[in-house]
mmCIF file of C-alpha atoms in Angstrom:
data_model
loop_
_atom_site.group_PDB
_atom_site.id
_atom_site.type_symbol
_atom_site.label_atom_id
_atom_site.label_comp_id
_atom_site.label_asym_id
_atom_site.label_seq_id
_atom_site.Cartn_x
_atom_site.Cartn_y
_atom_site.Cartn_z
ATOM 1 C CA MET A 18 -5.776 39.976 8.743
ATOM 2 C CA THR A 19 -2.004 39.844 7.543
ATOM 3 C CA ALA A 20 -1.266 38.636 4.081
ATOM 4 C CA GLU A 21 0.363 35.455 5.628
ATOM 5 C CA GLU A 22 -2.891 34.763 7.600
ATOM 6 C CA ALA A 23 -4.987 35.282 4.440
ATOM 7 C CA ALA A 24 -2.737 32.794 2.644
ATOM 8 C CA GLN A 25 -3.623 30.134 5.357
ATOM 9 C CA ARG A 26 -7.246 30.728 5.531
ATOM 10 C CA CYS A 27 -9.201 27.650 4.642
ATOM 11 C CA PRO A 28 -11.263 28.579 1.523
ATOM 12 C CA MET A 29 -13.929 25.915 2.118
ATOM 13 C CA PRO A 30 -14.057 25.301 5.864
ATOM 14 C CA GLY A 31 -17.531 23.611 5.856
ATOM 15 C CA ALA A 32 -16.504 20.937 3.388
ATOM 16 C CA HIS A 33 -13.081 20.596 4.881
ATOM 17 C CA ARG A 34 -14.223 20.074 8.366
ATOM 18 C CA ARG A 35 -16.710 17.379 7.069
ATOM 19 C CA LEU A 36 -13.901 15.578 5.367
ATOM 20 C CA MET A 37 -11.959 15.698 8.592
ATOM 21 C CA ASP A 38 -15.155 14.270 10.308
ATOM 22 C CA CYS A 39 -15.011 11.481 7.662
ATOM 23 C CA HIS A 40 -11.415 10.766 8.616
ATOM 24 C CA ALA A 41 -12.190 10.359 12.307
ATOM 25 C CA GLN A 42 -15.426 8.308 11.498
ATOM 26 C CA TRP A 43 -13.202 5.921 9.277
ATOM 27 C CA HIS A 44 -11.316 5.092 12.380
ATOM 28 C CA ARG A 45 -14.409 4.572 14.480
ATOM 29 C CA LEU A 46 -15.523 2.079 11.616
ATOM 30 C CA HIS A 47 -12.235 0.195 11.935
ATOM 31 C CA GLU A 48 -12.668 -0.053 15.675
ATOM 32 C CA GLU A 49 -16.180 -1.435 15.234
ATOM 33 C CA TYR A 50 -15.122 -4.149 12.694
ATOM 34 C CA PHE A 51 -15.766 -7.113 14.714
ATOM 35 C CA ASP A 52 -19.122 -5.869 16.040
ATOM 36 C CA PRO A 53 -21.670 -6.180 13.112
ATOM 37 C CA HIS A 54 -24.222 -3.822 14.742
ATOM 38 C CA GLY A 55 -21.592 -1.265 15.644
ATOM 39 C CA PHE A 56 -20.035 -1.550 12.010
ATOM 40 C CA ARG A 57 -23.505 -1.112 10.445
ATOM 41 C CA ILE A 58 -24.102 2.169 12.569
ATOM 42 C CA MET A 59 -20.832 3.662 11.814
ATOM 43 C CA LEU A 60 -21.031 2.674 8.037
ATOM 44 C CA ASN A 61 -24.379 4.381 7.779
ATOM 45 C CA ALA A 62 -23.048 7.602 9.316
ATOM 46 C CA LEU A 63 -19.901 7.752 7.227
ATOM 47 C CA VAL A 64 -21.256 7.129 3.766
ATOM 48 C CA PRO A 65 -23.655 10.237 3.706
ATOM 49 C CA ASN A 66 -20.969 12.392 5.250
ATOM 50 C CA LEU A 67 -18.599 11.377 2.416
ATOM 51 C CA ARG A 68 -21.354 12.370 -0.006
ATOM 52 C CA ASN A 69 -21.984 15.666 1.920
ATOM 53 C CA VAL A 70 -18.579 16.840 1.249
ATOM 54 C CA THR A 71 -19.329 17.614 -2.453
ATOM 55 C CA TRP A 72 -22.751 18.979 -1.559
ATOM 56 C CA LEU A 73 -21.044 21.499 0.803
ATOM 57 C CA LEU A 74 -18.704 22.512 -2.007
ATOM 58 C CA GLN A 75 -21.420 22.953 -4.419
ATOM 59 C CA LYS A 76 -23.439 25.298 -2.022
ATOM 60 C CA GLN A 77 -20.344 27.559 -1.743
ATOM 61 C CA LYS A 78 -19.228 27.513 -5.352
ATOM 62 C CA LYS A 79 -19.695 31.190 -6.015
ATOM 63 C CA GLU A 80 -16.917 31.993 -3.306
ATOM 64 C CA LEU A 81 -14.418 29.425 -4.475
ATOM 65 C CA VAL A 82 -11.716 30.435 -6.909
ATOM 66 C CA GLY A 83 -11.636 28.461 -10.057
ATOM 67 C CA PHE A 84 -14.633 26.201 -9.110
ATOM 68 C CA ASP A 85 -15.806 25.912 -12.733
ATOM 69 C CA ASP A 86 -12.490 24.643 -13.658
ATOM 70 C CA TRP A 87 -11.437 22.056 -11.014
ATOM 71 C CA TYR A 88 -14.884 20.860 -9.896
ATOM 72 C CA PRO A 89 -16.188 19.748 -13.348
ATOM 73 C CA ARG A 90 -13.010 17.680 -13.794
ATOM 74 C CA PHE A 91 -13.889 15.839 -10.615
ATOM 75 C CA GLN A 92 -17.411 15.241 -11.686
ATOM 76 C CA GLN A 93 -16.107 13.800 -14.889
ATOM 77 C CA GLN A 94 -13.739 11.442 -13.219
ATOM 78 C CA SER A 95 -16.299 10.420 -10.746
ATOM 79 C CA GLY A 96 -18.765 9.596 -13.506
ATOM 80 C CA SER A 97 -16.360 6.863 -14.696
ATOM 81 C CA SER A 98 -15.257 5.527 -11.065
ATOM 82 C CA GLU A 99 -17.058 2.610 -9.722
ATOM 83 C CA ILE A 100 -16.195 3.521 -6.358
ATOM 84 C CA MET A 101 -17.574 7.235 -6.537
ATOM 85 C CA ARG A 102 -20.630 6.002 -8.164
ATOM 86 C CA TRP A 103 -21.182 3.464 -5.424
ATOM 87 C CA VAL A 104 -20.869 6.138 -2.564
ATOM 88 C CA VAL A 105 -23.543 8.286 -4.281
ATOM 89 C CA LYS A 106 -25.994 5.423 -4.656
ATOM 90 C CA SER A 107 -25.318 4.187 -1.173
ATOM 91 C CA ARG A 108 -26.185 7.418 0.383
ATOM 92 C CA ASN A 109 -29.566 7.420 -1.377
ATOM 93 C CA ARG A 110 -30.122 3.787 -0.196
ATOM 94 C CA ILE A 111 -29.187 4.624 3.502
ATOM 95 C CA THR A 112 -31.311 7.788 3.720
ATOM 96 C CA LYS A 113 -34.125 6.781 1.598
ATOM 97 C CA GLU A 114 -34.580 3.069 1.524
ATOM 98 C CA ALA A 115 -32.659 0.795 4.025
ATOM 99 C CA ASP A 116 -29.361 -0.191 5.127
ATOM 100 C CA LEU A 117 -26.708 -1.414 2.782
ATOM 101 C CA GLU A 118 -26.609 -5.315 2.318
ATOM 102 C CA LEU A 119 -23.541 -6.305 4.118
ATOM 103 C CA HIS A 120 -21.892 -9.556 4.035
ATOM 104 C CA SER A 121 -19.107 -10.777 6.259
ATOM 105 C CA GLU A 122 -16.649 -13.188 4.789
ATOM 106 C CA LEU A 123 -13.284 -14.705 5.751
ATOM 107 C CA GLN A 124 -10.575 -14.703 3.048
ATOM 108 C CA ILE A 125 -8.083 -17.515 3.556
ATOM 109 C CA VAL A 126 -4.851 -17.560 1.535
ATOM 110 C CA TRP A 127 -2.258 -20.396 1.473
ATOM 111 C CA GLN A 128 1.035 -19.267 0.133
ATOM 112 C CA GLN A 129 3.218 -22.309 -0.524
ATOM 113 C CA ASP A 130 5.991 -20.183 -2.207
ATOM 114 C CA TRP A 131 6.243 -17.094 -4.517
ATOM 115 C CA LEU A 132 4.226 -18.373 -7.246
ATOM 116 C CA GLN A 133 1.951 -21.027 -5.702
ATOM 117 C CA ARG A 134 -0.922 -19.238 -3.961
ATOM 118 C CA VAL A 135 -4.347 -20.538 -3.178
ATOM 119 C CA LEU A 136 -7.222 -18.125 -2.439
ATOM 120 C CA GLY A 137 -10.438 -18.995 -0.859
ATOM 121 C CA THR A 138 -13.509 -17.596 1.158
ATOM 122 C CA SER A 139 -15.629 -18.755 3.866
ATOM 123 C CA ALA A 140 -18.644 -17.220 5.680
ATOM 124 C CA LYS A 141 -18.906 -20.082 8.493
ATOM 125 C CA PHE A 142 -16.944 -17.980 11.088
ATOM 126 C CA PRO A 143 -19.120 -15.399 13.009
ATOM 127 C CA PRO A 144 -18.173 -11.859 12.568
ATOM 128 C CA ARG A 145 -17.365 -11.534 16.186
ATOM 129 C CA MET A 146 -14.560 -13.943 16.156
ATOM 130 C CA THR A 147 -11.165 -12.301 15.844
ATOM 131 C CA VAL A 148 -8.820 -13.229 13.105
ATOM 132 C CA ARG A 149 -6.302 -14.916 15.337
ATOM 133 C CA GLU A 150 -9.139 -17.165 16.778
ATOM 134 C CA ILE A 151 -10.199 -17.935 13.286
ATOM 135 C CA LEU A 152 -6.616 -18.602 12.166
ATOM 136 C CA ASN A 153 -6.124 -21.156 15.029
ATOM 137 C CA ASP A 154 -9.245 -23.000 14.019
ATOM 138 C CA VAL A 155 -8.233 -22.934 10.210
ATOM 139 C CA VAL A 156 -4.935 -24.385 11.062
ATOM 140 C CA ARG A 157 -6.145 -27.055 13.325
ATOM 141 C CA ARG A 158 -8.763 -28.193 10.910
ATOM 142 C CA TYR A 159 -7.222 -27.809 7.529
ATOM 143 C CA ARG A 160 -3.417 -27.811 8.235
ATOM 144 C CA PRO A 161 -1.647 -27.675 4.873
ATOM 145 C CA PRO A 162 1.723 -29.321 4.313
ATOM 146 C CA GLY A 163 3.801 -26.139 4.391
ATOM 147 C CA GLY A 164 4.175 -22.467 3.569
ATOM 148 C CA THR A 165 2.035 -19.871 5.232
ATOM 149 C CA VAL A 166 -1.691 -19.327 5.876
ATOM 150 C CA THR A 167 -3.063 -15.947 6.092
ATOM 151 C CA VAL A 168 -6.660 -15.260 7.236
ATOM 152 C CA ARG A 169 -8.442 -11.747 6.904
ATOM 153 C CA ARG A 170 -11.935 -10.821 7.745
ATOM 154 C CA ARG A 171 -13.742 -8.648 4.934
ATOM 155 C CA TRP A 172 -16.996 -6.771 5.122
ATOM 156 C CA VAL A 173 -18.548 -6.244 1.706
ATOM 157 C CA ASP A 174 -21.635 -4.479 0.430
ATOM 158 C CA ALA A 175 -23.666 -6.673 -2.183
ATOM 159 C CA ALA A 176 -23.574 -3.680 -4.502
ATOM 160 C CA LEU A 177 -19.839 -3.658 -4.450
ATOM 161 C CA PRO A 178 -18.582 -7.087 -3.833
ATOM 162 C CA GLU A 179 -14.997 -6.601 -5.181
ATOM 163 C CA TRP A 180 -14.203 -4.109 -2.605
ATOM 164 C CA GLU A 181 -13.765 -4.568 1.146
ATOM 165 C CA LEU A 182 -15.568 -1.656 2.872
ATOM 166 C CA LEU A 183 -12.698 -0.204 4.732
ATOM 167 C CA ASP A 184 -10.747 -0.011 1.500
ATOM 168 C CA ALA A 185 -13.859 1.351 -0.412
ATOM 169 C CA THR A 186 -14.448 4.226 2.058
ATOM 170 C CA GLY A 187 -10.803 5.010 2.299
ATOM 171 C CA GLU A 188 -10.538 5.329 -1.473
ATOM 172 C CA VAL A 189 -13.528 7.787 -1.447
ATOM 173 C CA TYR A 190 -11.935 9.710 1.306
ATOM 174 C CA ALA A 191 -8.664 9.923 -0.676
ATOM 175 C CA GLN A 192 -10.325 11.129 -3.880
ATOM 176 C CA LEU A 193 -12.210 13.807 -1.956
ATOM 177 C CA ALA A 194 -9.070 14.900 -0.234
ATOM 178 C CA ALA A 195 -7.438 15.326 -3.644
ATOM 179 C CA LEU A 196 -10.429 17.445 -4.808
ATOM 180 C CA LEU A 197 -10.239 19.753 -1.702
ATOM 181 C CA ALA A 198 -6.413 19.877 -2.251
ATOM 182 C CA GLU A 199 -7.023 21.196 -5.729
ATOM 183 C CA GLY A 200 -9.396 23.883 -4.454
ATOM 184 C CA HIS A 201 -6.936 24.994 -1.733
ATOM 185 C CA GLN A 202 -4.125 25.300 -4.492
ATOM 186 C CA ALA A 203 -6.442 27.314 -6.676
ATOM 187 C CA ALA A 204 -7.133 29.717 -3.819
ATOM 188 C CA GLY A 205 -3.369 30.013 -3.115
ATOM 189 C CA VAL A 206 -3.657 28.132 0.262
ATOM 190 C CA HIS A 207 -0.942 25.627 0.763
ATOM 191 C CA ILE A 208 -0.992 25.439 4.585
ATOM 192 C CA CYS A 209 -4.580 25.438 5.928
ATOM 193 C CA ASP A 210 -5.387 27.107 9.232
ATOM 194 C CA LEU A 211 -8.005 24.457 10.372
ATOM 195 C CA SER A 212 -7.124 22.959 13.727
ATOM 196 C CA ALA A 213 -6.235 19.420 14.244
ATOM 197 C CA ARG A 214 -8.436 16.954 15.969
ATOM 198 C CA ASP A 215 -7.639 14.868 19.096
ATOM 199 C CA GLU A 216 -6.652 11.820 16.846
ATOM 200 C CA GLU A 217 -3.057 12.471 15.849
ATOM 201 C CA CYS A 218 -3.650 11.650 12.115
ATOM 202 C CA VAL A 219 -6.784 13.909 11.647
ATOM 203 C CA THR A 220 -5.328 17.090 10.536
ATOM 204 C CA ALA A 221 -6.135 19.724 7.864
ATOM 205 C CA HIS A 222 -3.286 18.198 5.619
ATOM 206 C CA LEU A 223 -4.599 17.185 2.236
ATOM 207 C CA LYS A 224 -2.912 14.920 -0.223
ATOM 208 C CA SER A 225 -3.276 15.951 -3.800
ATOM 209 C CA SER A 226 -2.204 12.578 -5.117
ATOM 210 C CA GLY A 227 -5.558 10.961 -4.399
ATOM 211 C CA THR A 228 -3.954 8.077 -2.512
ATOM 212 C CA THR A 229 -5.071 6.354 0.806
ATOM 213 C CA PRO A 230 -3.523 7.945 3.855
ATOM 214 C CA HIS A 231 -0.814 5.798 5.595
ATOM 215 C CA CYS A 232 -2.733 5.646 8.819
ATOM 216 C CA MET A 233 -5.575 3.806 7.101
ATOM 217 C CA LEU A 234 -3.116 1.333 5.587
ATOM 218 C CA VAL A 235 -1.462 0.582 8.954
ATOM 219 C CA ALA A 236 -4.746 0.344 10.706
ATOM 220 C CA LYS A 237 -5.857 -2.653 8.611
ATOM 221 C CA ASP A 238 -3.089 -4.972 9.773
ATOM 222 C CA ASP A 239 -5.108 -6.165 12.494
ATOM 223 C CA MET A 240 -7.735 -7.439 10.129
ATOM 224 C CA GLU A 241 -5.356 -10.315 9.226
ATOM 225 C CA ALA A 242 -2.990 -12.912 10.660
ATOM 226 C CA HIS A 243 -0.428 -15.148 9.462
ATOM 227 C CA PHE A 244 0.750 -18.602 10.485
ATOM 228 C CA ASP A 245 3.886 -20.489 9.457
ATOM 229 C CA VAL A 246 2.802 -24.111 8.769
ATOM 230 C CA LEU A 247 6.085 -25.869 9.155
ATOM 231 C CA LYS A 248 7.298 -23.999 12.296
ATOM 232 C CA GLY A 249 3.701 -23.935 13.845
ATOM 233 C CA VAL A 250 3.854 -20.425 14.824
ATOM 234 C CA GLN A 251 2.194 -17.157 14.194
ATOM 235 C CA ILE A 252 4.425 -14.753 12.043
ATOM 236 C CA GLU A 253 4.533 -11.101 11.266
ATOM 237 C CA SER A 254 6.479 -8.837 8.776
ATOM 238 C CA TYR A 255 6.989 -5.045 8.826
ATOM 239 C CA ASN A 256 7.191 -2.612 6.049
ATOM 240 C CA LEU A 257 8.237 0.897 7.047
ATOM 241 C CA THR A 258 7.654 4.119 5.060
ATOM 242 C CA ILE A 259 10.575 6.432 5.092
ATOM 243 C CA GLU A 260 9.723 10.096 5.259
ATOM 244 C CA ARG A 261 11.958 12.651 3.565
ATOM 245 C CA ASP A 262 14.248 14.219 6.364
ATOM 246 C CA GLU A 263 16.445 17.168 5.511
ATOM 247 C CA ASP A 264 18.735 16.523 8.529
ATOM 248 C CA GLY A 265 19.028 12.824 7.405
ATOM 249 C CA THR A 266 19.780 13.783 3.928
ATOM 250 C CA LYS A 267 22.727 16.070 5.096
ATOM 251 C CA ARG A 268 23.998 13.360 7.254
ATOM 252 C CA ALA A 269 23.869 10.947 4.370
ATOM 253 C CA HIS A 270 25.808 13.365 2.213
ATOM 254 C CA GLU A 271 28.558 13.645 4.872
ATOM 255 C CA ARG A 272 28.913 9.843 5.301
ATOM 256 C CA TYR A 273 28.676 8.630 1.637
ATOM 257 C CA GLY A 274 30.021 11.877 -0.101
ATOM 258 C CA LYS A 275 29.009 12.793 -3.559
ATOM 259 C CA ARG A 276 25.921 10.849 -4.732
ATOM 260 C CA PRO A 277 25.239 9.996 -8.459
ATOM 261 C CA GLU A 278 23.370 12.780 -10.428
ATOM 262 C CA PRO A 279 19.634 12.572 -10.163
ATOM 263 C CA HIS A 280 18.069 10.317 -12.827
ATOM 264 C CA SER A 281 15.338 11.249 -15.211
ATOM 265 C CA GLY A 282 12.823 8.797 -16.462
ATOM 266 C CA ASP A 283 10.697 5.958 -15.163
ATOM 267 C CA PRO A 284 11.652 2.924 -13.018
ATOM 268 C CA ILE A 285 13.170 1.066 -16.008
ATOM 269 C CA ASP A 286 15.503 3.969 -17.048
ATOM 270 C CA ALA A 287 16.325 4.531 -13.384
ATOM 271 C CA VAL A 288 17.883 1.004 -12.537
ATOM 272 C CA PRO A 289 21.357 1.962 -13.163
ATOM 273 C CA TRP A 290 21.089 4.994 -11.006
ATOM 274 C CA HIS A 291 19.575 2.903 -8.149
ATOM 275 C CA MET A 292 22.529 0.528 -8.617
ATOM 276 C CA ALA A 293 25.161 3.211 -8.343
ATOM 277 C CA ASN A 294 23.533 4.471 -5.112
ATOM 278 C CA ALA A 295 23.272 0.801 -3.632
ATOM 279 C CA ARG A 296 26.924 0.101 -4.401
ATOM 280 C CA LEU A 297 27.918 3.220 -2.735
ATOM 281 C CA LEU A 298 26.068 2.297 0.449
ATOM 282 C CA MET A 299 27.164 -1.271 0.272
ATOM 283 C CA GLU A 300 30.924 -0.509 -0.151
ATOM 284 C CA LYS A 301 30.666 2.031 2.825
ATOM 285 C CA ASP A 302 28.526 0.140 5.286
ATOM 286 C CA GLY A 303 29.200 -3.470 4.291
ATOM 287 C CA PHE A 304 25.494 -4.267 4.235
ATOM 288 C CA HIS A 305 22.291 -3.075 2.486
ATOM 289 C CA GLU A 306 18.740 -3.340 3.639
ATOM 290 C CA THR A 307 15.846 -4.072 1.199
ATOM 291 C CA PHE A 308 14.354 -0.729 -0.024
ATOM 292 C CA ALA A 309 11.204 -0.249 -2.280
ATOM 293 C CA PHE A 310 10.767 2.769 -4.467
ATOM 294 C CA LEU A 311 7.134 3.415 -5.607
ATOM 295 C CA TYR A 312 6.922 5.394 -8.826
ATOM 296 C CA ARG A 313 3.992 7.093 -10.551
ATOM 297 C CA GLY A 314 5.133 7.915 -14.000
ATOM 298 C CA ASP A 315 8.758 9.246 -13.585
ATOM 299 C CA LYS A 316 8.140 10.383 -10.069
ATOM 300 C CA ILE A 317 9.120 8.572 -6.825
ATOM 301 C CA VAL A 318 5.886 8.786 -4.720
ATOM 302 C CA GLN A 319 7.007 6.662 -1.738
ATOM 303 C CA LEU A 320 10.055 5.076 -0.214
ATOM 304 C CA GLY A 321 10.076 2.305 2.193
ATOM 305 C CA THR A 322 12.182 -0.501 3.681
ATOM 306 C CA LEU A 323 11.008 -4.138 4.145
ATOM 307 C CA VAL A 324 11.903 -6.238 7.200
ATOM 308 C CA PHE A 325 11.836 -9.881 7.385
ATOM 309 C CA ASP A 326 13.768 -12.831 8.968
ATOM 310 C CA SER A 327 12.539 -15.903 7.031
ATOM 311 C CA GLN A 328 11.300 -16.843 3.522
ATOM 312 C CA GLY A 329 7.712 -16.766 4.833
ATOM 313 C CA THR A 330 7.853 -13.196 6.371
ATOM 314 C CA LYS A 331 9.622 -12.147 3.191
ATOM 315 C CA ILE A 332 6.860 -13.369 1.104
ATOM 316 C CA LEU A 333 4.320 -11.557 3.424
ATOM 317 C CA SER A 334 6.390 -8.271 3.184
ATOM 318 C CA PHE A 335 6.009 -8.326 -0.542
ATOM 319 C CA GLU A 336 2.346 -9.030 -0.230
ATOM 320 C CA LYS A 337 2.093 -6.062 1.858
ATOM 321 C CA LEU A 338 4.143 -4.111 -0.633
ATOM 322 C CA ALA A 339 1.681 -5.021 -3.255
ATOM 323 C CA ASN A 340 -1.111 -3.407 -1.299
ATOM 324 C CA GLN A 341 0.973 -0.358 -0.793
ATOM 325 C CA VAL A 342 1.534 -0.011 -4.503
ATOM 326 C CA LYS A 343 -2.226 -0.249 -5.030
ATOM 327 C CA ALA A 344 -3.134 2.191 -2.388
ATOM 328 C CA MET A 345 -0.518 4.751 -3.780
ATOM 329 C CA LYS A 346 -1.748 4.063 -7.353
ATOM 330 C CA ALA A 347 1.785 3.256 -8.217
ATOM 331 C CA ASP A 348 2.532 2.230 -11.782
ATOM 332 C CA GLY A 349 6.073 1.256 -11.321
ATOM 333 C CA ILE A 350 8.543 -0.109 -8.580
ATOM 334 C CA VAL A 351 12.227 -0.511 -7.990
ATOM 335 C CA VAL A 352 13.555 -2.717 -5.265
ATOM 336 C CA THR A 353 17.169 -2.698 -4.166
ATOM 337 C CA SER A 354 18.586 -5.393 -1.682
ATOM 338 C CA GLU A 355 21.364 -7.459 -0.735
ATOM 339 C CA SER A 356 20.718 -11.173 -1.332
ATOM 340 C CA TRP A 357 22.084 -14.616 -1.967
ATOM 341 C CA PHE A 358 22.263 -15.635 -5.511
ATOM 342 C CA ALA A 359 22.576 -19.116 -7.193
ATOM 343 C CA LYS A 360 21.949 -19.856 -10.793
ATOM 344 C CA PRO A 361 18.679 -21.814 -11.498
ATOM 345 C CA THR A 362 19.161 -25.376 -12.398
ATOM 346 C CA GLY A 363 18.032 -26.597 -15.796
ATOM 347 C CA LYS A 364 15.219 -28.444 -14.309
ATOM 348 C CA GLU A 365 14.050 -25.370 -12.182
ATOM 349 C CA GLU A 366 14.043 -23.262 -15.302
ATOM 350 C CA GLU A 367 12.083 -25.806 -17.274
ATOM 351 C CA LEU A 368 9.519 -25.931 -14.427
ATOM 352 C CA GLY A 369 9.511 -22.329 -13.623
ATOM 353 C CA THR A 370 10.169 -22.926 -9.851
ATOM 354 C CA LEU A 371 12.989 -23.225 -7.255
ATOM 355 C CA PHE A 372 13.501 -26.588 -5.547
ATOM 356 C CA PHE A 373 16.058 -24.921 -2.989
ATOM 357 C CA PRO A 374 16.317 -21.216 -2.300
ATOM 358 C CA ALA A 375 19.674 -19.739 -2.897
ATOM 359 C CA ARG A 376 20.378 -19.174 0.882
ATOM 360 C CA ASP A 377 20.273 -22.968 1.376
ATOM 361 C CA ARG A 378 22.516 -23.868 -1.494
ATOM 362 C CA LEU A 379 26.343 -24.669 -1.117
ATOM 363 C CA ASP A 380 27.139 -22.753 -4.408
ATOM 364 C CA ARG A 381 25.494 -19.619 -3.246
ATOM 365 C CA LEU A 382 27.149 -16.218 -3.848
ATOM 366 C CA GLU A 383 26.563 -12.957 -2.406
ATOM 367 C CA ALA A 384 25.018 -10.105 -4.521
ATOM 368 C CA LEU A 385 23.625 -6.720 -4.709
ATOM 369 C CA THR A 386 20.424 -6.595 -6.754
ATOM 370 C CA VAL A 387 18.119 -3.750 -8.306
ATOM 371 C CA TYR A 388 15.079 -4.843 -10.121
ATOM 372 C CA ALA A 389 12.222 -2.832 -11.556
ATOM 373 C CA ALA A 390 8.823 -3.547 -13.094
ATOM 374 C CA THR A 391 6.050 -1.387 -14.467
ATOM 375 C CA ARG A 392 2.316 -2.021 -14.909
ATOM 376 C CA ASP A 393 2.632 -1.946 -18.614
ATOM 377 C CA GLY A 394 4.517 -5.012 -18.520
ATOM 378 C CA ARG A 395 8.305 -3.729 -18.808
ATOM 379 C CA ARG A 396 10.887 -5.390 -16.632
ATOM 380 C CA ALA A 397 14.662 -4.616 -15.905
ATOM 381 C CA GLY A 398 17.260 -5.525 -13.406
ATOM 382 C CA GLN A 399 20.937 -5.410 -12.529
ATOM 383 C CA MET A 400 23.288 -7.432 -10.261
ATOM 384 C CA SER A 401 26.486 -6.637 -8.743
ATOM 385 C CA MET A 402 28.602 -9.467 -7.240
ATOM 386 C CA VAL A 403 29.858 -8.735 -3.643
ATOM 387 C CA THR A 404 33.273 -9.948 -2.289
ATOM 388 C CA ARG A 405 34.580 -9.512 1.108
ATOM 389 C CA GLY A 406 38.374 -8.784 1.727
ATOM 390 C CA PRO A 407 40.479 -10.046 4.537
ATOM 391 C CA ASN A 408 39.988 -6.939 6.572
ATOM 392 C CA GLY A 409 36.226 -6.847 6.166
ATOM 393 C CA GLN A 410 36.291 -4.406 3.319
ATOM 394 C CA THR A 411 33.443 -4.765 0.886
ATOM 395 C CA THR A 412 33.877 -4.473 -3.040
ATOM 396 C CA CYS A 413 30.945 -4.583 -5.593
ATOM 397 C CA SER A 414 31.689 -5.850 -9.162
ATOM 398 C CA ASP A 415 30.482 -3.854 -12.239
ATOM 399 C CA PRO A 416 26.733 -4.591 -12.595
ATOM 400 C CA GLN A 417 25.284 -6.944 -15.156
ATOM 401 C CA ASP A 418 21.975 -6.723 -16.492
ATOM 402 C CA VAL A 419 19.573 -9.589 -15.238
ATOM 403 C CA GLU A 420 15.675 -9.986 -15.344
ATOM 404 C CA TYR A 421 14.998 -13.486 -13.967
ATOM 405 C CA ALA A 422 14.821 -12.362 -10.347
ATOM 406 C CA VAL A 423 11.743 -9.953 -10.975
ATOM 407 C CA ALA A 424 9.227 -12.610 -11.708
ATOM 408 C CA HIS A 425 9.671 -14.312 -8.295
ATOM 409 C CA THR A 426 10.204 -11.531 -5.797
ATOM 410 C CA LEU A 427 7.753 -9.070 -7.326
ATOM 411 C CA ALA A 428 5.224 -11.779 -8.040
ATOM 412 C CA PRO A 429 2.665 -10.200 -5.556
ATOM 413 C CA VAL A 430 2.848 -6.738 -7.202
ATOM 414 C CA LEU A 431 2.574 -8.193 -10.547
ATOM 415 C CA ARG A 432 -0.357 -10.283 -9.609
ATOM 416 C CA MET A 433 -1.997 -7.232 -7.957
ATOM 417 C CA TRP A 434 -1.476 -5.194 -11.161
ATOM 418 C CA ASP A 435 -3.011 -7.944 -13.277
ATOM 419 C CA GLU A 436 -5.962 -8.451 -10.952
ATOM 420 C CA THR A 437 -6.698 -4.708 -10.663
ATOM 421 C CA GLY A 438 -6.276 -3.873 -14.304
ATOM 422 C CA GLN A 439 -9.900 -2.439 -14.530
ATOM 423 C CA MET A 440 -9.696 -0.593 -11.111
ATOM 424 C CA THR A 441 -7.620 2.294 -11.823
ATOM 425 C CA SER A 442 -10.357 4.850 -11.185
#
């Protein structure tokens, strides 16, 4: 065996293959979501397999480099994690007692605007009904006066009522992947030699961050559907994750020239750096898409772009963004975008709402905005006014500090942080 082959050889093949089995089983669980019996069968297979990953590690512990350092840390963290305690107890219930006590419920969300949101649940719709069939029935019976209606199907276990079960098992998978990644790093293995499976996403790659794989986040989109009440049509929005591309980075340097020096610090400190980059793009291209930078501490852990074509789909995009922030365990966010700007009226400021969005006002102005928020309650933002010359050239003014835009556009993220304050595992 060559040195290169030794550096790629999986140090824990039994546990690693079992975790890959769990990844594939999670997707089978997702496929059976609307079949109660199929869902129960797949869940009963997945939960014990998740638990078996750690058993296989313990069985091999004498052969694993640094086991007595990294595994006890995981055990200590698991002891304080609601979700990891649940998987241990659930495995014992499934193998020694009975099935988990599953409940299917429908979550119905009426979003009138950024700040007015009503959340309800119903169990009267059979699990075999698709979310689109349910949506049509909900709108027909309870049609609200405006905004958007979202319906999503949720399977929950009575012993873990706050967690939807795809989210719960996906979270357990993510924490186990981080554990195995640490074991690989201790053994000096950064690229594992285990073969990929037929499913494109089921590979030997392990995320050390403990965050849910992108494929699991995307798969859940068909668990919900959205309806624009005023237009009477079903709507969708798309958030796209941007992967780092060295060729793309090189082309960007060629197009935009020298970029601002990399910043240090968390999202609040980074606002001027993001604004400098945004102005560079805006003045070169004449437009700027909406980008979201997710932070953990002072590190960017994900970059994505938000795509929407109406106020309703914009709100949905930021609702999805809140889910991504949660899945990535991000504690900070920066959003950069081109937008319409109009100063709130005195009455709007008094009531904490907007009667007319800026895009519909005659006194609107074009602006480039960068705003940031952190889980610990800090906020920051900058705005640069945009002017267009007679030949189409774009100019951005010197940025000014602002904060008022944060509360509305990032309302879904701020609400998620508030609701999950005790679920940081």
